[in-house]
CSV table of C-alpha atoms and ligand atoms in Angstrom, one decimal:
chain,number,residue,atom,x,y,z
X,526,MET,CA,35.5,24.1,4.7
X,527,PRO,CA,36.2,21.1,4.7
X,528,ASP,CA,36.6,19.3,1.3
X,529,PHE,CA,34.0,19.0,-1.1
X,530,VAL,CA,33.8,16.7,-4.1
X,531,LEU,CA,31.5,17.5,-6.0
X,532,PRO,CA,29.7,13.6,-6.8
X,533,ALA,CA,29.0,12.1,-10.1
X,534,GLN,CA,25.7,12.4,-11.9
X,535,ILE,CA,23.2,10.5,-10.3
X,536,ASN,CA,22.8,6.9,-12.4
X,537,PRO,CA,22.2,4.1,-10.2
X,538,PRO,CA,22.9,0.4,-11.1
X,539,SER,CA,20.1,-1.1,-13.1
X,540,ARG,CA,18.6,-3.6,-10.3
X,541,LEU,CA,15.4,-5.8,-10.4
X,542,LEU,CA,13.0,-5.0,-7.7
X,543,MET,CA,12.2,-8.7,-6.3
X,544,GLY,CA,11.0,-7.1,-3.0
X,545,PRO,CA,8.2,-6.2,-0.3
X,546,GLY,CA,8.2,-3.1,-2.4
X,547,PRO,CA,9.8,0.0,-3.5
X,548,ILE,CA,9.3,-2.8,-6.6
X,549,ASN,CA,10.9,-1.0,-10.3
X,550,ALA,CA,8.5,1.6,-11.7
X,551,ASP,CA,7.2,0.8,-15.2
X,552,PRO,CA,8.8,3.1,-17.8
X,553,ARG,CA,5.3,4.6,-18.6
X,554,VAL,CA,5.0,6.1,-15.4
X,555,LEU,CA,9.1,8.1,-15.0
X,556,ARG,CA,8.4,8.6,-18.7
X,557,ALA,CA,4.9,11.3,-17.0
X,558,MET,CA,7.2,12.2,-14.8
X,559,ALA,CA,9.5,13.7,-16.3
X,560,SER,CA,7.2,16.2,-17.8
X,561,GLN,CA,8.2,19.7,-17.5
X,562,LEU,CA,5.8,21.3,-14.9
X,563,ILE,CA,3.1,23.5,-15.3
X,564,GLY,CA,1.3,26.4,-13.0
X,565,GLN,CA,-0.6,25.3,-9.6
X,566,TYR,CA,-3.5,26.9,-11.5
X,567,ASP,CA,-3.2,26.0,-14.8
X,568,PRO,CA,-5.9,25.3,-16.4
X,569,ALA,CA,-3.7,21.4,-17.2
X,570,MET,CA,-3.1,21.1,-14.2
X,571,THR,CA,-6.7,21.5,-12.7
X,572,GLY,CA,-8.0,19.0,-15.5
X,573,TYR,CA,-5.4,16.7,-14.4
X,574,MET,CA,-6.3,16.8,-10.4
X,575,ASN,CA,-10.2,16.2,-12.0
X,576,GLU,CA,-9.3,13.7,-13.9
X,577,THR,CA,-6.7,11.9,-11.8
X,578,MET,CA,-9.6,11.4,-8.7
X,579,ALA,CA,-11.5,10.5,-11.4
X,580,LEU,CA,-9.5,7.8,-12.9
X,581,TYR,CA,-8.3,6.8,-8.4
X,582,ARG,CA,-11.9,6.5,-8.1
X,583,GLN,CA,-12.1,3.1,-11.3
X,584,VAL,CA,-9.0,2.1,-8.8
X,585,PHE,CA,-11.1,2.0,-6.0
X,586,GLU,CA,-13.5,0.2,-7.1
X,587,THR,CA,-16.5,3.7,-5.4
X,588,HIS,CA,-18.2,7.0,-5.7
X,589,ASN,CA,-16.6,8.6,-3.8
X,590,ARG,CA,-16.5,12.4,-4.5
X,591,TRP,CA,-13.1,12.9,-2.4
X,592,THR,CA,-10.4,10.7,-3.9
X,593,LEU,CA,-7.6,12.3,-4.2
X,594,LEU,CA,-3.6,12.8,-3.8
X,595,ILE,CA,-2.1,13.3,-0.2
X,596,ASP,CA,1.8,13.9,-1.1
X,597,GLY,CA,3.6,12.2,0.8
X,598,THR,CA,4.5,8.8,0.5
X,599,SER,CA,1.6,5.3,1.7
X,600,ARG,CA,2.4,7.4,5.7
X,601,ALA,CA,1.5,10.9,4.7
X,602,GLY,CA,-2.7,8.7,3.8
X,603,ILE,CA,-2.4,7.3,6.7
X,604,GLU,CA,-2.2,10.2,8.8
X,605,ALA,CA,-3.7,12.4,6.8
X,606,ILE,CA,-7.2,10.2,7.1
X,607,LEU,CA,-6.2,8.9,11.1
X,608,VAL,CA,-5.4,12.9,11.9
X,609,SER,CA,-8.2,14.8,10.3
X,610,THR,CA,-11.0,11.7,11.2
X,611,ILE,CA,-9.8,11.0,15.3
X,612,ARG,CA,-10.5,13.1,18.1
X,613,PRO,CA,-8.2,13.7,21.7
X,614,GLY,CA,-10.6,10.4,23.1
X,615,ASP,CA,-11.9,8.8,20.8
X,616,ARG,CA,-12.2,5.4,21.3
X,617,VAL,CA,-10.0,2.8,18.2
X,618,LEU,CA,-10.3,-0.8,17.9
X,619,VAL,CA,-6.9,-2.5,15.5
X,620,PRO,CA,-6.6,-5.4,14.6
X,621,VAL,CA,-2.6,-6.2,15.1
X,622,PHE,CA,-1.2,-8.7,12.3
X,623,GLY,CA,2.1,-7.6,11.5
X,624,ARG,CA,3.8,-4.6,11.3
X,625,PHE,CA,1.5,-1.9,9.6
X,626,GLY,CA,-1.2,-2.6,12.8
X,627,HIS,CA,1.6,-1.4,15.1
X,628,LEU,CA,1.6,1.5,13.1
X,629,LEU,CA,-1.8,2.7,13.2
X,630,GLY,CA,-1.6,1.6,17.1
X,631,GLU,CA,0.8,4.3,17.4
X,632,ILE,CA,-0.5,7.0,15.5
X,633,ALA,CA,-4.1,6.9,16.7
X,634,ARG,CA,-2.2,7.4,19.5
X,635,ARG,CA,-0.8,10.5,19.1
X,636,CYS,CA,-3.4,11.7,17.7
X,637,ARG,CA,-4.8,11.0,20.9
X,638,ALA,CA,-7.0,8.4,21.0
X,639,GLU,CA,-7.8,5.7,23.6
X,640,VAL,CA,-6.2,3.1,21.3
X,641,HIS,CA,-7.0,-0.8,21.7
X,642,THR,CA,-5.6,-3.8,20.0
X,643,ILE,CA,-5.9,-7.7,19.4
X,644,GLU,CA,-3.5,-9.1,18.3
X,645,VAL,CA,-3.1,-12.7,15.7
X,646,PRO,CA,0.2,-14.6,15.7
X,647,TRP,CA,2.3,-13.3,12.4
X,648,GLY,CA,1.1,-15.0,9.8
X,649,GLU,CA,-2.4,-15.3,10.7
X,650,VAL,CA,-5.5,-12.8,10.1
X,651,PHE,CA,-9.3,-12.3,11.6
X,652,THR,CA,-12.6,-14.0,12.0
X,653,PRO,CA,-14.7,-11.9,11.2
X,654,ASP,CA,-17.0,-12.5,14.4
X,655,ARG,CA,-13.9,-12.1,16.4
X,656,ILE,CA,-13.4,-8.6,14.8
X,657,GLU,CA,-17.4,-8.5,15.7
X,658,GLU,CA,-16.8,-9.7,19.4
X,659,ALA,CA,-14.2,-6.6,20.3
X,660,ILE,CA,-16.6,-3.8,18.5
X,661,LYS,CA,-18.8,-5.3,20.2
X,662,ARG,CA,-16.5,-5.0,23.6
X,663,VAL,CA,-14.3,-1.6,23.4
X,664,LYS,CA,-16.5,0.0,21.2
X,665,PRO,CA,-15.1,2.1,18.6
X,666,ARG,CA,-15.7,5.2,17.1
X,667,LEU,CA,-12.7,3.6,14.1
X,668,LEU,CA,-12.2,0.5,13.2
X,669,LEU,CA,-8.6,0.8,11.7
X,670,THR,CA,-6.7,-2.1,9.9
X,671,VAL,CA,-4.9,-2.9,7.0
X,672,HIS,CA,-5.9,-4.7,4.3
X,673,GLY,CA,-2.5,-6.5,2.7
X,674,ASP,CA,0.2,-6.6,5.5
X,675,THR,CA,3.6,-6.3,3.6
X,676,SER,CA,5.6,-8.0,6.9
X,677,THR,CA,3.8,-11.1,7.4
X,678,THR,CA,2.5,-11.3,3.2
X,679,LEU,CA,-0.2,-11.7,4.2
X,680,LEU,CA,-3.9,-10.5,3.5
X,681,GLN,CA,-7.2,-10.0,5.9
X,682,PRO,CA,-10.6,-10.2,4.5
X,683,LEU,CA,-12.7,-7.5,5.0
X,684,ALA,CA,-15.2,-8.1,2.9
X,685,GLU,CA,-17.8,-9.0,5.6
X,686,LEU,CA,-16.5,-5.5,8.0
X,687,GLY,CA,-18.4,-3.0,6.5
X,688,GLU,CA,-21.7,-4.5,7.5
X,689,ILE,CA,-20.5,-5.0,11.1
X,690,CYS,CA,-19.3,-1.8,11.3
X,691,ARG,CA,-22.9,0.3,9.8
X,692,ARG,CA,-24.4,-2.7,12.0
X,693,HIS,CA,-22.6,-0.6,15.7
X,694,SER,CA,-22.4,2.6,13.8
X,695,VAL,CA,-18.6,2.1,13.8
X,696,LEU,CA,-16.1,4.0,10.9
X,697,PHE,CA,-13.9,1.9,9.0
X,698,TYR,CA,-10.4,2.6,7.5
X,699,THR,CA,-8.4,0.3,6.5
X,700,ASP,CA,-5.2,0.4,4.6
X,701,ALA,CA,-4.7,-0.9,1.1
X,702,THR,CA,-1.0,0.2,0.8
X,703,ALA,CA,0.1,-3.3,-0.8
X,704,SER,CA,-2.9,-4.7,-1.6
X,705,LEU,CA,-4.2,-1.9,-4.5
X,706,GLY,CA,-4.1,-3.2,-8.0
X,707,GLY,CA,-3.3,-7.0,-6.5
X,708,ASN,CA,-6.4,-8.0,-4.7
X,709,THR,CA,-9.4,-7.3,-5.3
X,710,LEU,CA,-10.6,-3.7,-2.9
X,711,LYS,CA,-14.2,-3.1,-3.5
X,712,THR,CA,-15.0,0.2,-1.8
X,713,ASP,CA,-18.3,0.6,-1.4
X,714,ASP,CA,-19.1,-3.1,-2.1
X,715,TRP,CA,-17.3,-4.3,1.4
X,716,GLY,CA,-18.2,-0.3,3.6
X,717,ILE,CA,-15.6,0.9,3.8
X,718,ASP,CA,-15.4,4.3,5.2
X,719,ALA,CA,-11.7,5.7,4.0
X,720,VAL,CA,-9.1,3.4,2.7
X,721,SER,CA,-5.2,4.9,2.0
X,722,ALA,CA,-3.1,3.5,-0.8
X,723,GLY,CA,1.0,4.3,-2.2
X,724,LEU,CA,2.3,4.1,-6.1
X,725,GLN,CA,5.6,1.9,-4.8
X,726,LYS,CA,3.7,-1.7,-4.6
X,727,CYS,CA,1.3,-3.0,-7.5
X,728,LEU,CA,0.3,0.1,-8.7
X,729,GLY,CA,3.6,0.4,-10.4
X,730,GLY,CA,5.1,3.6,-9.1
X,731,PRO,CA,8.3,5.6,-7.1
X,732,SER,CA,6.9,5.9,-3.5
X,733,GLY,CA,6.2,9.1,-2.9
X,734,SER,CA,1.7,9.5,-2.8
X,735,ALA,CA,-0.5,8.9,-1.3
X,736,PRO,CA,-4.2,8.2,-3.0
X,737,ILE,CA,-7.2,8.0,-1.1
X,738,THR,CA,-10.8,7.3,-0.7
X,739,LEU,CA,-13.3,9.3,1.8
X,740,SER,CA,-17.0,7.8,2.3
X,741,PRO,CA,-20.0,10.6,2.3
X,742,GLN,CA,-19.7,9.5,6.6
X,743,MET,CA,-15.6,9.9,6.8
X,744,GLU,CA,-16.1,13.0,4.9
X,745,ALA,CA,-18.7,14.1,7.7
X,746,ALA,CA,-17.0,13.6,10.1
X,747,ILE,CA,-13.7,15.6,9.1
X,748,ARG,CA,-16.2,18.0,8.2
X,749,ALA,CA,-17.4,18.3,12.0
X,750,ARG,CA,-13.9,19.2,13.1
X,751,LYS,CA,-13.8,22.5,14.2
X,752,CYS,CA,-11.3,23.3,11.2
X,753,VAL,CA,-9.7,26.5,10.3
X,754,GLU,CA,-12.4,27.7,8.4
X,755,ALA,CA,-12.4,27.8,4.7
X,756,GLY,CA,-11.9,31.3,3.1
X,757,ILE,CA,-9.7,33.1,4.8
X,758,ARG,CA,-9.2,29.8,6.9
X,759,THR,CA,-9.2,32.7,10.4
X,760,GLN,CA,-9.7,30.8,13.4
X,761,ASP,CA,-12.3,31.4,15.8
X,762,HIS,CA,-13.0,29.1,17.9
X,763,GLN,CA,-11.3,29.6,20.6
X,764,ASP,CA,-13.4,26.4,23.3
X,765,GLY,CA,-12.6,22.7,22.7
X,766,ASP,CA,-9.2,23.8,21.1
X,767,ASP,CA,-9.0,19.5,21.0
X,768,GLU,CA,-10.9,19.2,18.2
X,769,MET,CA,-9.1,21.0,16.2
X,770,ILE,CA,-7.1,19.7,13.3
X,771,TYR,CA,-3.6,19.8,14.8
X,772,SER,CA,-2.0,19.1,11.5
X,773,ASN,CA,-2.0,21.6,8.8
X,774,TYR,CA,-0.3,20.3,6.3
X,775,PHE,CA,-2.8,16.6,6.7
X,776,ASP,CA,-5.8,18.8,7.3
X,777,LEU,CA,-8.3,16.4,5.1
X,778,GLY,CA,-10.6,19.5,5.5
X,779,MET,CA,-7.9,21.6,3.9
X,780,ILE,CA,-6.7,19.6,1.7
X,781,MET,CA,-10.7,19.0,-0.1
X,782,ASP,CA,-10.7,22.8,-1.1
X,783,TYR,CA,-8.0,22.6,-2.6
X,784,TRP,CA,-9.0,19.7,-4.4
X,785,GLY,CA,-12.1,21.0,-5.5
X,786,PRO,CA,-14.0,23.2,-7.2
X,787,GLU,CA,-13.6,26.0,-4.2
X,788,ARG,CA,-9.7,25.8,-5.2
X,789,LEU,CA,-8.8,27.3,-1.8
X,790,ASN,CA,-4.5,27.2,-1.9
X,791,HIS,CA,-3.0,25.2,1.0
X,792,HIS,CA,0.5,23.3,-0.4
X,793,THR,CA,1.2,23.2,-4.2
X,794,GLU,CA,0.7,20.1,-5.2
X,795,ALA,CA,3.7,17.7,-6.3
X,796,THR,CA,3.3,18.2,-10.2
X,797,SER,CA,5.4,14.9,-10.9
X,798,MET,CA,4.1,12.8,-8.1
X,799,LEU,CA,0.7,13.5,-9.3
X,800,PHE,CA,2.1,12.7,-13.6
X,801,ALA,CA,3.4,8.9,-11.9
X,802,ALA,CA,0.6,8.4,-10.1
X,803,ARG,CA,-1.9,9.2,-13.3
X,804,GLU,CA,0.0,7.6,-14.9
X,805,CYS,CA,0.1,4.4,-12.5
X,806,ALA,CA,-4.0,4.2,-12.5
X,807,ARG,CA,-4.8,5.0,-16.2
X,808,ILE,CA,-2.0,1.8,-16.3
X,809,MET,CA,-3.9,0.3,-14.7
X,810,LEU,CA,-7.4,0.8,-15.8
X,811,GLU,CA,-6.3,0.6,-19.7
X,812,GLU,CA,-4.9,-3.0,-18.5
X,813,GLY,CA,-8.9,-3.5,-16.6
X,814,MET,CA,-8.7,-3.9,-12.5
X,815,ASP,CA,-9.7,-7.8,-13.0
X,816,ASN,CA,-7.1,-8.6,-15.6
X,817,ARG,CA,-4.2,-6.7,-13.1
X,818,ILE,CA,-5.4,-8.6,-9.9
X,819,ALA,CA,-5.5,-11.8,-12.6
X,820,ARG,CA,-1.9,-11.0,-13.0
X,821,HIS,CA,-1.5,-10.8,-9.4
X,822,ALA,CA,-2.2,-14.4,-8.9
X,823,LEU,CA,-0.7,-15.6,-12.1
X,824,HIS,CA,2.7,-14.8,-11.4
X,825,GLY,CA,2.3,-15.6,-7.4
X,826,LYS,CA,1.0,-18.5,-7.5
X,827,ALA,CA,4.5,-19.4,-10.2
X,828,MET,CA,7.0,-18.3,-8.3
X,829,LEU,CA,5.0,-19.8,-5.4
X,830,ALA,CA,5.3,-23.2,-7.3
X,831,GLY,CA,8.2,-22.3,-7.9
X,832,ILE,CA,10.0,-21.7,-4.1
X,833,GLN,CA,8.4,-25.2,-3.2
X,834,GLY,CA,10.1,-27.0,-6.1
X,835,MET,CA,12.6,-25.9,-4.9
X,836,GLY,CA,12.1,-27.6,-2.1
X,837,LEU,CA,12.1,-24.7,0.5
X,838,GLU,CA,8.9,-23.2,3.1
X,839,THR,CA,6.6,-20.7,2.7
X,840,PHE,CA,5.3,-18.9,6.1
X,841,GLY,CA,2.0,-18.5,7.2
X,842,ASP,CA,-1.5,-19.3,6.4
X,843,LEU,CA,-0.9,-19.3,2.7
X,844,ARG,CA,-5.7,-19.0,2.2
X,845,HIS,CA,-5.1,-15.3,3.2
X,846,LYS,CA,-1.1,-14.6,1.0
X,847,MET,CA,-1.4,-11.6,-0.6
X,848,ASN,CA,-0.9,-13.0,-4.5
X,849,ASN,CA,1.9,-10.6,-4.3
X,850,VAL,CA,4.2,-10.7,-1.7
X,851,LEU,CA,5.4,-15.2,-0.8
X,852,GLY,CA,7.5,-15.0,2.6
X,853,VAL,CA,9.9,-18.4,2.3
X,854,VAL,CA,11.3,-20.1,5.2
X,855,ILE,CA,15.9,-19.4,5.1
X,856,PRO,CA,16.2,-23.1,5.5
X,857,PRO,CA,19.1,-24.3,8.1
X,858,GLY,CA,22.4,-23.2,8.6
X,859,ILE,CA,22.0,-20.9,5.6
X,860,ASN,CA,22.5,-17.5,6.5
X,861,GLY,CA,19.7,-15.3,5.3
X,862,GLU,CA,21.6,-12.5,4.5
X,863,ALA,CA,24.2,-13.2,2.4
X,864,VAL,CA,22.2,-15.1,0.3
X,865,ARG,CA,19.9,-11.8,-0.2
X,866,GLN,CA,24.2,-9.7,-0.9
X,867,GLN,CA,25.0,-12.5,-3.0
X,868,LEU,CA,21.1,-12.2,-5.7
X,869,LEU,CA,22.3,-8.3,-5.5
X,870,ASP,CA,26.2,-8.7,-6.3
X,871,ASP,CA,25.8,-11.3,-9.5
X,872,PHE,CA,22.7,-11.0,-10.3
X,873,HIS,CA,21.5,-7.1,-9.6
X,874,ILE,CA,17.9,-9.0,-7.9
X,875,GLU,CA,17.0,-6.7,-5.1
X,876,ILE,CA,14.4,-9.6,-1.9
X,877,GLY,CA,13.6,-8.3,1.0
X,878,THR,CA,14.4,-9.3,4.5
X,879,SER,CA,11.7,-9.0,7.3
X,880,PHE,CA,11.2,-7.5,10.7
X,881,GLY,CA,9.9,-8.3,13.8
X,882,PRO,CA,9.8,-11.5,14.9
X,883,LEU,CA,10.4,-13.0,11.9
X,884,GLN,CA,13.9,-11.7,11.5
X,885,GLY,CA,16.1,-13.6,10.2
X,886,LYS,CA,13.2,-15.8,9.6
X,887,ILE,CA,12.8,-15.2,6.4
X,888,TRP,CA,12.8,-14.0,2.7
X,889,ARG,CA,10.2,-11.6,1.8
X,890,ILE,CA,10.0,-11.9,-2.3
X,891,GLY,CA,8.1,-9.8,-4.0
X,892,THR,CA,5.8,-10.1,-8.0
X,893,MET,CA,4.2,-6.7,-8.0
X,894,GLY,CA,3.6,-4.0,-10.3
X,895,TYR,CA,5.6,-4.1,-13.0
X,896,ASN,CA,7.6,-6.9,-11.9
X,897,ALA,CA,4.4,-9.0,-11.8
X,898,ARG,CA,5.9,-10.7,-15.0
X,899,LYS,CA,7.0,-14.2,-16.5
X,900,ASP,CA,10.6,-13.5,-16.8
X,901,CYS,CA,11.0,-11.2,-14.0
X,902,VAL,CA,9.8,-14.8,-11.8
X,903,LEU,CA,12.5,-17.0,-13.4
X,904,GLN,CA,14.4,-14.5,-13.4
X,905,THR,CA,14.8,-14.5,-9.5
X,906,LEU,CA,14.1,-18.7,-9.3
X,907,ALA,CA,17.2,-19.3,-10.9
X,908,ALA,CA,19.3,-17.5,-9.4
X,909,LEU,CA,18.2,-18.3,-6.4
X,910,GLU,CA,18.5,-21.3,-6.5
X,911,ALA,CA,21.9,-21.4,-8.0
X,912,VAL,CA,23.1,-18.6,-4.7
X,913,LEU,CA,21.4,-21.4,-2.9
X,914,ASN,CA,23.0,-24.2,-4.6
X,915,ARG,CA,27.0,-21.8,-3.6
X,916,HIS,CA,25.4,-21.6,-0.3
X,917,GLY,CA,25.7,-25.2,0.2
X,918,LEU,CA,22.1,-26.4,0.2
X,919,ARG,CA,21.6,-29.1,-2.7
X,920,THR,CA,18.0,-28.5,-4.1
X,921,VAL,CA,16.5,-30.8,-6.7
X,922,GLN,CA,18.6,-29.3,-9.8
X,923,GLY,CA,15.8,-27.2,-12.1
X,924,GLU,CA,12.6,-28.1,-10.3
X,925,ALA,CA,12.3,-24.9,-8.9
X,926,MET,CA,11.8,-23.3,-13.0
X,927,GLN,CA,10.4,-26.6,-13.7
X,928,SER,CA,7.8,-26.1,-11.5
X,929,ALA,CA,6.6,-22.6,-12.3
X,930,TRP,CA,6.2,-23.0,-15.8
X,931,LYS,CA,3.4,-26.2,-15.0
X,932,VAL,CA,1.8,-22.7,-13.4
X,933,TYR,CA,2.2,-20.7,-17.4
X,934,ASP,CA,1.5,-23.6,-18.9
X,935,SER,CA,-2.0,-23.7,-16.9
X,936,VAL,CA,-3.1,-20.9,-18.1
X,937,ARG,CA,-4.0,-21.2,-22.0
X,938,SER,CA,-3.9,-16.4,-22.2
X,939,VAL,CA,-1.5,-14.4,-19.6
X,940,THR,CA,-2.6,-10.5,-20.2
X,941,ALA,CA,1.2,-9.2,-20.3
X,942,PRO,CA,1.5,-5.9,-19.4
X,943,ALA,CA,2.8,-4.1,-22.4
X,944,LYS,CA,6.8,-3.1,-22.4
X,945,GLY,CA,7.5,0.4,-21.8
R,1459,LIG,C1,4.8,-0.9,2.4
R,1459,LIG,C2,3.5,-0.7,3.1
R,1459,LIG,C3,3.0,0.8,3.3
R,1459,LIG,C4,4.1,1.9,3.1
R,1459,LIG,O1,4.4,3.1,3.6
R,1459,LIG,P1,5.6,4.2,3.1
R,1459,LIG,O2,4.6,5.9,4.1
R,1459,LIG,O3,4.8,4.3,1.3
R,1459,LIG,O4,6.6,3.9,3.4
R,1459,LIG,C5,2.5,1.1,3.8
R,1459,LIG,N1,1.5,0.4,4.4
R,1459,LIG,C6,1.8,-0.7,4.1
R,1459,LIG,C7,0.6,-1.8,4.8
R,1459,LIG,C8,2.6,-1.0,3.6
R,1459,LIG,O5,3.2,-2.9,3.3
């Protein structure tokens, strides 16, 4: 046996997480997670499950009956929806404007879809016309979109796409992991058939639970698959095995039967994560969705003003920036990673690096969820300015803070989240 030393009890350093996610969880969410477990079919538990469905209908702004949690990170929500709806050979269209569009294409390919992509340069989004033109050409069964792509910090306008999809009989999915709770998303009004999210961005929780919602049309598409039958779940479809949803864990037909009144045993609901997801939604609705989105807009604007005040360039088309993440161009001659390291070492503040074509070119700074607060914005700006000066970049001393303060002065009342 190799030498073994028992590690110390977990005691992570206290950090201020100002990257593109995860961010610090709201302490109320952490307290909810520390609650003792109960049985899977305890009426208290099934009651919490029903409450969670009702809460997320409000969060997604939908009447969809099937609004529930997939156990796993946001990717689990994406995968459950794609695996359960895409049949081998289905044509899907993916407009790609960042890393997460590529992810949707990759998962769809694993479902053996015929994947068609259209692209814009990173830092831009699609016009509805461009998407409609591609729909006419490709004639897809599904349109797979990303709402907010943290890799580029941009927000794809979705409001007009539902109508386009309806006209062409296309099922419309969006990944709203990065945007939900910090940017407007109206599932029903915008005609979106399926949305998936996660807790670790604007929802102010830890990663590990993926709220999703499914329209009646999406439900019908899933139920039409040769799912393993309800009840004893014997599989008696010899022909067309291709039609069977290839994942048991992500079979939404079975997951609906578990969350629905049938309560057919599937997995063991991740109780502590359900407590977290329920509390995230409860806190959001206590604040009010509109207030919450306005809070993200305000602190995002203050961060932007501060960065511009410091004389730094920002990334991408600002008209389509998410409220909750900002891309900051790393100034020439500055080592981006060294700056991030010093922010972490000396201030315990984390900001994000970047991927793909943006690697080494921009930092990504988040103002989301529990950290969409004035104190977090001002601390981050002050620390970043100090570190940049330490690294030899001469900024106009103090301008970052003054510019951010000006944004705050311009609004009279700010709804601040209750401190934990
Ligand atoms: C952050 C993010 C995710 C994260 O997925 P995880 O499985 O929770 O890591 C997914 N999609 C988008 C658009 C994101 O911004």
